[in-house]
PDB file of C-alpha atoms in Angstrom:
ATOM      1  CA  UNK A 949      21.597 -20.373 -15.297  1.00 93.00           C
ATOM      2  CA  UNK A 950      18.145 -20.283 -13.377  1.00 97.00           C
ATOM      3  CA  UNK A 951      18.004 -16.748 -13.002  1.00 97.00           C
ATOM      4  CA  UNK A 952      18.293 -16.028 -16.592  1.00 98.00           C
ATOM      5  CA  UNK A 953      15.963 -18.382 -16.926  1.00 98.00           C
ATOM      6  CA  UNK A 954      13.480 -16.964 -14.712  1.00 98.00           C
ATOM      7  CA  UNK A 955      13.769 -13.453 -15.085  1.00 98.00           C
ATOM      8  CA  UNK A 956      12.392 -13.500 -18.556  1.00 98.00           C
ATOM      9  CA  UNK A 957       8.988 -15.192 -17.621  1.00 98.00           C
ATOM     10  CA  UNK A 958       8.612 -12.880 -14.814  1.00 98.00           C
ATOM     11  CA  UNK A 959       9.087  -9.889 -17.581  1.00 98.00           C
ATOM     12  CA  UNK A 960       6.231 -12.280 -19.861  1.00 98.00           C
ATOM     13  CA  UNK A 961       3.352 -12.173 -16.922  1.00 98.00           C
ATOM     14  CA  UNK A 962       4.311  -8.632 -15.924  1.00 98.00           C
ATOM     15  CA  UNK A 963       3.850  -7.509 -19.796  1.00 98.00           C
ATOM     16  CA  UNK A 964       0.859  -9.446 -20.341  1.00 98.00           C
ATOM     17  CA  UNK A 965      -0.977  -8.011 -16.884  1.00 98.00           C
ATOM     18  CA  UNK A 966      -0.665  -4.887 -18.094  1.00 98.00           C
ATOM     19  CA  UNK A 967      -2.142  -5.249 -21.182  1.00 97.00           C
ATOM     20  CA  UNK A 968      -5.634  -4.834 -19.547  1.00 97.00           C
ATOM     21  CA  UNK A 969      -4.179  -3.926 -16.255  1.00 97.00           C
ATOM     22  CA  UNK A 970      -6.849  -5.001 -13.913  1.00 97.00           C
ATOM     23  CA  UNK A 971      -6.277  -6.709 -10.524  1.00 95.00           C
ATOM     24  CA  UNK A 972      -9.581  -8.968 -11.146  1.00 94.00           C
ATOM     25  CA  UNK A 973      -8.336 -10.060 -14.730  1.00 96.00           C
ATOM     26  CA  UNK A 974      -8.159 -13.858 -14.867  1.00 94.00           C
ATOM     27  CA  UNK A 975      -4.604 -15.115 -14.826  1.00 92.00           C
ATOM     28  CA  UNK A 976      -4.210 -16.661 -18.524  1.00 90.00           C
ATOM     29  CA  UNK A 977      -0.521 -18.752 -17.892  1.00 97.00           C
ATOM     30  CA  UNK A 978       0.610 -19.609 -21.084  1.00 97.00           C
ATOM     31  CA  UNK A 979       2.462 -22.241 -19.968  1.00 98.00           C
ATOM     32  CA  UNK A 980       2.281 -25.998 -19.170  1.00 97.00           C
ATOM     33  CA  UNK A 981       0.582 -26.333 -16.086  1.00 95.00           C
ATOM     34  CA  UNK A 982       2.755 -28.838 -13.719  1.00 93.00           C
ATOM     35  CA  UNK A 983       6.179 -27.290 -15.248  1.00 96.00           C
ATOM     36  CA  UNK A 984       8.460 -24.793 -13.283  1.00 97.00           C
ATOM     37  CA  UNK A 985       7.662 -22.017 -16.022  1.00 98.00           C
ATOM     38  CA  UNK A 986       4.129 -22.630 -15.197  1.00 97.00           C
ATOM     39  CA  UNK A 987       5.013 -21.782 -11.523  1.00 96.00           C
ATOM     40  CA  UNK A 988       7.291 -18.781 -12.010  1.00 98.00           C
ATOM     41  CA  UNK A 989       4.760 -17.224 -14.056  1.00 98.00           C
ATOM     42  CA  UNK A 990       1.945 -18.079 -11.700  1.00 97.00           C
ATOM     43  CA  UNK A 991       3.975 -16.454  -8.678  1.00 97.00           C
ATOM     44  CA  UNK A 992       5.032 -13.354 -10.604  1.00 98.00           C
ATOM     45  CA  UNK A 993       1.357 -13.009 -11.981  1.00 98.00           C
ATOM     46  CA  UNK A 994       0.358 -13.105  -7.834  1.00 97.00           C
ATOM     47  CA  UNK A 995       3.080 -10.756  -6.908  1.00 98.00           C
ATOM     48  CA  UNK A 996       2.246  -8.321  -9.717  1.00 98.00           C
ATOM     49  CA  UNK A 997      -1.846  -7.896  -8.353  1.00 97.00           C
ATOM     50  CA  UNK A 998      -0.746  -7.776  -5.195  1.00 96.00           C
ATOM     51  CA  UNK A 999       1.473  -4.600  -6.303  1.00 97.00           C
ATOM     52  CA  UNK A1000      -1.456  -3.402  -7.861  1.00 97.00           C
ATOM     53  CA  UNK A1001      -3.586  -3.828  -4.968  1.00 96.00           C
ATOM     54  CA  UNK A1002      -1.398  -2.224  -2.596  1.00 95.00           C
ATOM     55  CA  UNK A1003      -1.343   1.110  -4.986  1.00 95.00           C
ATOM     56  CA  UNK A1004      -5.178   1.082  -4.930  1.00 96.00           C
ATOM     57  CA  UNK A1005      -5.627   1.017  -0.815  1.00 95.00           C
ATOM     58  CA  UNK A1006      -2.806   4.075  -0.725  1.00 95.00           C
ATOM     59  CA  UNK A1007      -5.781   5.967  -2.514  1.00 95.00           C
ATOM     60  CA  UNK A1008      -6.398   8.725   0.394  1.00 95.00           C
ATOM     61  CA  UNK A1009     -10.060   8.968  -0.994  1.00 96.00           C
ATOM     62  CA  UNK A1010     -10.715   5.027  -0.984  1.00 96.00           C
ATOM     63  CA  UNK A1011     -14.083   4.195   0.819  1.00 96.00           C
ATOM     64  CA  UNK A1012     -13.502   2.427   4.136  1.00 95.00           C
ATOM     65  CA  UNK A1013     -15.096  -0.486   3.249  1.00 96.00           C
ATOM     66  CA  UNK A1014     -13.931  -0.851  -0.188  1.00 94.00           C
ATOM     67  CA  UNK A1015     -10.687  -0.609   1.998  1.00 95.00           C
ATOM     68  CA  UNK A1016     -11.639  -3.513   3.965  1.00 95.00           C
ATOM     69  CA  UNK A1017     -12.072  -5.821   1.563  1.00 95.00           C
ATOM     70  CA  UNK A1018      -9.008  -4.951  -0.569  1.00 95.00           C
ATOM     71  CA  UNK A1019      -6.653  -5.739   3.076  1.00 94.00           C
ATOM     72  CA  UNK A1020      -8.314  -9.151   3.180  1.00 94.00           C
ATOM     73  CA  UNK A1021      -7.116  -9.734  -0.162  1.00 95.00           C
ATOM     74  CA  UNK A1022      -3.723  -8.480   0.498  1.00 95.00           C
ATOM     75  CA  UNK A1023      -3.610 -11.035   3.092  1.00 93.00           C
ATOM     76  CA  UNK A1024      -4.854 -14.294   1.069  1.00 92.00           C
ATOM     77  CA  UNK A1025      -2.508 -12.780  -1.762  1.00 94.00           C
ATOM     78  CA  UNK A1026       0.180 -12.564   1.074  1.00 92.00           C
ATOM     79  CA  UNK A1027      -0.871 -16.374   1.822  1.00 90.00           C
ATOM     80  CA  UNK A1028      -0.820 -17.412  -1.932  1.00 93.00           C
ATOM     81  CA  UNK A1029       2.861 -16.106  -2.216  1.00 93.00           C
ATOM     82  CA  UNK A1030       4.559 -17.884   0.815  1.00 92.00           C
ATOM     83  CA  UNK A1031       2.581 -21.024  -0.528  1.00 91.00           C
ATOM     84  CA  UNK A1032       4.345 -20.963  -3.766  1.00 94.00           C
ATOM     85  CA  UNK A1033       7.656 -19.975  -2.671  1.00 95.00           C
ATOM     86  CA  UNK A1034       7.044 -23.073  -0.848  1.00 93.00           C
ATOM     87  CA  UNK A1035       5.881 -25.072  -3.817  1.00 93.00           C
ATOM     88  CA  UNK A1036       9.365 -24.074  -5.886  1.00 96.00           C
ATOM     89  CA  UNK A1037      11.398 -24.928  -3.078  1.00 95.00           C
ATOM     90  CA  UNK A1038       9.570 -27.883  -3.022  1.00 94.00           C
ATOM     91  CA  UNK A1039      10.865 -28.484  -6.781  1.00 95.00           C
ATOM     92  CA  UNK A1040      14.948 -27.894  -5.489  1.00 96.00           C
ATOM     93  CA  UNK A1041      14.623 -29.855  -3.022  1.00 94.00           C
ATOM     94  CA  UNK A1042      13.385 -32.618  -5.504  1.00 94.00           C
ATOM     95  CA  UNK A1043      15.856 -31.963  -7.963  1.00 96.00           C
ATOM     96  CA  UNK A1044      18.657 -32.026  -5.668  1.00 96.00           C
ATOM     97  CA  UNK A1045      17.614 -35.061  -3.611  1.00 94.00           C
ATOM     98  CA  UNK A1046      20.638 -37.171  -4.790  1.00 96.00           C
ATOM     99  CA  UNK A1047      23.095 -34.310  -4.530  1.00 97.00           C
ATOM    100  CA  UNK A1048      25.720 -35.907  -1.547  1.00 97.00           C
ATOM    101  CA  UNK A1049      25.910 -33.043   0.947  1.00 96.00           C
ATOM    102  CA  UNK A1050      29.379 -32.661   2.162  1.00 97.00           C
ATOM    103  CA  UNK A1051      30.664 -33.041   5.367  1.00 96.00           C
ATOM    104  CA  UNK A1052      31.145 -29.173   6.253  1.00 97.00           C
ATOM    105  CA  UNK A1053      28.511 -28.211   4.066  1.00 97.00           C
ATOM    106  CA  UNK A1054      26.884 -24.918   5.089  1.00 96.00           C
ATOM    107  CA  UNK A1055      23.422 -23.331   5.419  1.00 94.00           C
ATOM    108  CA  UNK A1056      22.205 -20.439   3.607  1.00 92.00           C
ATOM    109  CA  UNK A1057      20.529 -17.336   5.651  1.00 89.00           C
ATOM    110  CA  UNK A1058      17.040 -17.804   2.772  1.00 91.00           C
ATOM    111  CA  UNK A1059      16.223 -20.375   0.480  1.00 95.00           C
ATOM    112  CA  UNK A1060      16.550 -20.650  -3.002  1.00 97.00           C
ATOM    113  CA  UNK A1061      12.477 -19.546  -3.678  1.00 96.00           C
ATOM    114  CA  UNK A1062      12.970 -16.732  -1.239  1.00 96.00           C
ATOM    115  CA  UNK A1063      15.723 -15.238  -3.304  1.00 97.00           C
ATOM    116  CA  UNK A1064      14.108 -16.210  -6.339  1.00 98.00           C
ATOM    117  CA  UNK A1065      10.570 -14.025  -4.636  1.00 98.00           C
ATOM    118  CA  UNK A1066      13.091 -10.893  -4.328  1.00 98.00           C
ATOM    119  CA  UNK A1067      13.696 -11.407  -8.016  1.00 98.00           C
ATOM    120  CA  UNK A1068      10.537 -11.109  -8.389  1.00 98.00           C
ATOM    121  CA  UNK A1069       9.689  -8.072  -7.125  1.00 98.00           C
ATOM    122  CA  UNK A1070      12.625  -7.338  -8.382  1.00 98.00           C
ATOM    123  CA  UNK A1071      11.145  -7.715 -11.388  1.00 98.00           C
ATOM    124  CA  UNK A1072       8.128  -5.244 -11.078  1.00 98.00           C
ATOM    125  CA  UNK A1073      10.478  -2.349  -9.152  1.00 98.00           C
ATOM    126  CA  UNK A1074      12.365  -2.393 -12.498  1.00 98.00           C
ATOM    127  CA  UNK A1075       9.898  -2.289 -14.629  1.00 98.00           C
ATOM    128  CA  UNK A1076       7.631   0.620 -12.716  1.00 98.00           C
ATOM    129  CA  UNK A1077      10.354   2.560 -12.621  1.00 98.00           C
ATOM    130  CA  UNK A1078      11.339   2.665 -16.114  1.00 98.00           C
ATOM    131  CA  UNK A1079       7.768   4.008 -17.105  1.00 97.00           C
ATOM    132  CA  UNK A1080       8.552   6.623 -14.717  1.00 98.00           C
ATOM    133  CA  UNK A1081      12.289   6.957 -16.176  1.00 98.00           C
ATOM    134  CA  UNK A1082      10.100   7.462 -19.726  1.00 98.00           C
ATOM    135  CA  UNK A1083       6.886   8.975 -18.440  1.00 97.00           C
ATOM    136  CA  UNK A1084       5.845  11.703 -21.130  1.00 97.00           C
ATOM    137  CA  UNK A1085       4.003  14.004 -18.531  1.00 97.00           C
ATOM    138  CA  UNK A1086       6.419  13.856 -15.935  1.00 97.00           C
ATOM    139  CA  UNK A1087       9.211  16.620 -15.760  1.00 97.00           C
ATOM    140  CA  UNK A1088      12.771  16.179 -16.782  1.00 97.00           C
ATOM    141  CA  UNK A1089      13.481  16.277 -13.586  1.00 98.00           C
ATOM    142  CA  UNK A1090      11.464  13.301 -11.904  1.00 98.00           C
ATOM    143  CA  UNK A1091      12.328  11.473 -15.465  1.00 98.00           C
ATOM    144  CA  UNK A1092      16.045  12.115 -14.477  1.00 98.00           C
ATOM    145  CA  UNK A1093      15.952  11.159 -10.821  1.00 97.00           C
ATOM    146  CA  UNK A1094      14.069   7.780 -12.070  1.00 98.00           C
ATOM    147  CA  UNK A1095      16.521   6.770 -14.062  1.00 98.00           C
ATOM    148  CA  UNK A1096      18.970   6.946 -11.791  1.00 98.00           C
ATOM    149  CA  UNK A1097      16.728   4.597  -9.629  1.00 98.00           C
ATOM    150  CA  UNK A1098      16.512   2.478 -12.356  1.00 98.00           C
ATOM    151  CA  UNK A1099      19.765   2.008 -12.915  1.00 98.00           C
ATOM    152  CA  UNK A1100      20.685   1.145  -9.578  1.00 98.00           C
ATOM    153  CA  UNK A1101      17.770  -1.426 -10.037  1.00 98.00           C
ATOM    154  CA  UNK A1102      19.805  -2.767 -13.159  1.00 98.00           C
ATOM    155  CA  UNK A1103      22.872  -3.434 -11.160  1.00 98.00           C
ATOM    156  CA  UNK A1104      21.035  -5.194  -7.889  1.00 98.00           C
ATOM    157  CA  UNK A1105      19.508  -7.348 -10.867  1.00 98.00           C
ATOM    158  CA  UNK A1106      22.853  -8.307 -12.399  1.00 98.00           C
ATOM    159  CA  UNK A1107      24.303  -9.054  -8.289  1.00 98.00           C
ATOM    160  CA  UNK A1108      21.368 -11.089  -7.601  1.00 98.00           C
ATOM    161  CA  UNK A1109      21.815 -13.153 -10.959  1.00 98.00           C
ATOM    162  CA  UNK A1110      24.710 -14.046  -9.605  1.00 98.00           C
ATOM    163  CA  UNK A1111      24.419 -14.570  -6.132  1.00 97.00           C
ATOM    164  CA  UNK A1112      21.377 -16.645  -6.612  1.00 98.00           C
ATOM    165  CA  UNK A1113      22.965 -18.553  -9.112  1.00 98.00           C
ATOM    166  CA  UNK A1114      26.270 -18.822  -7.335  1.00 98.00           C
ATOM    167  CA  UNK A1115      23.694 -20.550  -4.398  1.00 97.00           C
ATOM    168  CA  UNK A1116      22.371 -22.926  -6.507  1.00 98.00           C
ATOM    169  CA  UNK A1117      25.803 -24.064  -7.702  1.00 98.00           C
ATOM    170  CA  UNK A1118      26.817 -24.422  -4.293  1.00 98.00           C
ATOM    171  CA  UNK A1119      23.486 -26.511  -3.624  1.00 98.00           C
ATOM    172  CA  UNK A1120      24.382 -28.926  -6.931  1.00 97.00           C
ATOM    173  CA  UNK A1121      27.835 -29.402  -5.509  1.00 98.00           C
ATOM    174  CA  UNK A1122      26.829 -30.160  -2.336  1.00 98.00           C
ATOM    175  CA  UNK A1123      28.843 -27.080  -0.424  1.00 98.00           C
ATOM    176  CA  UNK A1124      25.374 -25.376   0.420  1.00 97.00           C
ATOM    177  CA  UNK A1125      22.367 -27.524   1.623  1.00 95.00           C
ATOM    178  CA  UNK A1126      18.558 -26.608   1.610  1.00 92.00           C
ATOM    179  CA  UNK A1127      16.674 -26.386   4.622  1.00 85.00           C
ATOM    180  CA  UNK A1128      13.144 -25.708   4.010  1.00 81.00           C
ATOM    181  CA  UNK A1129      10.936 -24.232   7.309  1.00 76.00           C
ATOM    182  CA  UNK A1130       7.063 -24.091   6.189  1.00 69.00           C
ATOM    183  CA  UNK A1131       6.191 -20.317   7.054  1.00 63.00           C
ATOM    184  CA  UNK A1132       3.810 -20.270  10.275  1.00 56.00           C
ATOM    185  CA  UNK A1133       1.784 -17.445   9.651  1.00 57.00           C
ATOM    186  CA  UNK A1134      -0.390 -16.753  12.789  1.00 56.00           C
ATOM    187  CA  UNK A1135      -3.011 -14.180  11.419  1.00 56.00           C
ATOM    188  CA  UNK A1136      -4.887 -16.480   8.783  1.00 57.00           C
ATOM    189  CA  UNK A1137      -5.099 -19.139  11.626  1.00 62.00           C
ATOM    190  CA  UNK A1138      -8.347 -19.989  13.388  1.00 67.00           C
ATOM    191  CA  UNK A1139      -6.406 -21.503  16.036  1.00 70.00           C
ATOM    192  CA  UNK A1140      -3.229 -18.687  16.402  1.00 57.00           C
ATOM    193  CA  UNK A1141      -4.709 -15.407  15.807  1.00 59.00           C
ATOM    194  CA  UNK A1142      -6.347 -14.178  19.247  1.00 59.00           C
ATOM    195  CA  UNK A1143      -9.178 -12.190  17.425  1.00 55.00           C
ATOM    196  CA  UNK A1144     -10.308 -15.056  15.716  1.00 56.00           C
ATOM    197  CA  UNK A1145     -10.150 -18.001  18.241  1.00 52.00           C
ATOM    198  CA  UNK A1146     -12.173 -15.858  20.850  1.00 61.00           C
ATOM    199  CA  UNK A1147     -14.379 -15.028  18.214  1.00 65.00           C
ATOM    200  CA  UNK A1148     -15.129 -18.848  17.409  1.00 67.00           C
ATOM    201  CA  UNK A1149     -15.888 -19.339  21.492  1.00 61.00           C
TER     202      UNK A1149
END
């Protein structure tokens, strides 16, 4: 099943980030570069700065232009994700191109990469919270009430293995079909953002 499949790479480049734990670390993807694994790690290894980054800017004492620059990169990291959501969407749709879609075959509300991004983050949620569930300077208290976080994290993991698998299924069968809508995001643009077409007159 895909998710099974997934989830452990996602656990790999979340592991191996932390093992020097910077945000401007080179991203070392042990795997085959052209291969789904490749990608999965690639987007979790994007996702996982980006959490990173976004602790660093909630620093009350960050310097305002340090501040600056790290929101710009939140939003070409923000860019980089939809892209590759886009790119393994881009590898269902290829792998189901022969599937024959039935007649009453319905839509789904995301697509399969968009489910597979909230595993993602999934992902990290579980894994920052079970430091806190084992944090050695914390209190018994916050070590108790993150556990029971992380638990409910546990369970949302084992529902989405098998709603996103149960999708997928439905995709191969031909009961669900894939429509894929490339994400217009209007702030990055030259030519949609306000601020920086009248900025370019």
């Amino acid at each position: 099943m895909f998710s099974q499949f997934a989830f452990p790479i996602f656990e790999q480049s979340i592991k191996e980030y932390h093992i020097i734990d910077d945000v401007y670390q080179p991203t070392l993807n042990p795997h085959t570069k052209g291969t789904i694994e490749y990608l999965l790690y690639a987007k979790n290894w994007v996702d996982t700065v980006q959490w990173h980054y976004e602790d660093i800017i909630r620093d009350p004492n960050i310097d305002p232009v340090a501040a600056l620059d790290l929101k710009r990169k939140i939003d070409a990291s923000n860019q980089v994700r939809t892209d590759m959501v886009e790119y393994i969407d881009s590898y269902f749709l290829q792998k189901h191109a022969a599937v024959q879609v039935k007649p009453n075959a319905k839509i789904n509300t995301e697509s399969p990469a968009w489910a597979i991004d909230r595993l993602s983050i999934l992902a990290l949620k579980i894994y920052h919270m079970n430091e806190e569930a084992t944090r050695v300077d914390a209190t018994p208290e916050h070590r108790a009430k993150c556990q029971e976080k992380l638990n409910v994290l546990l369970d949302q993991k084992s529902d989405m293995f098998i709603s996103i698998n149960d999708l997928l299924t439905d995709i191969e069968n031909g009961d669900k079909f894939m429509k894929v809508y490339k994400q217009m995001k209007m702030y990055n643009d030259d030519d949609l953002n306000p601020v920086l077409y009248q900025n370019k007159k």
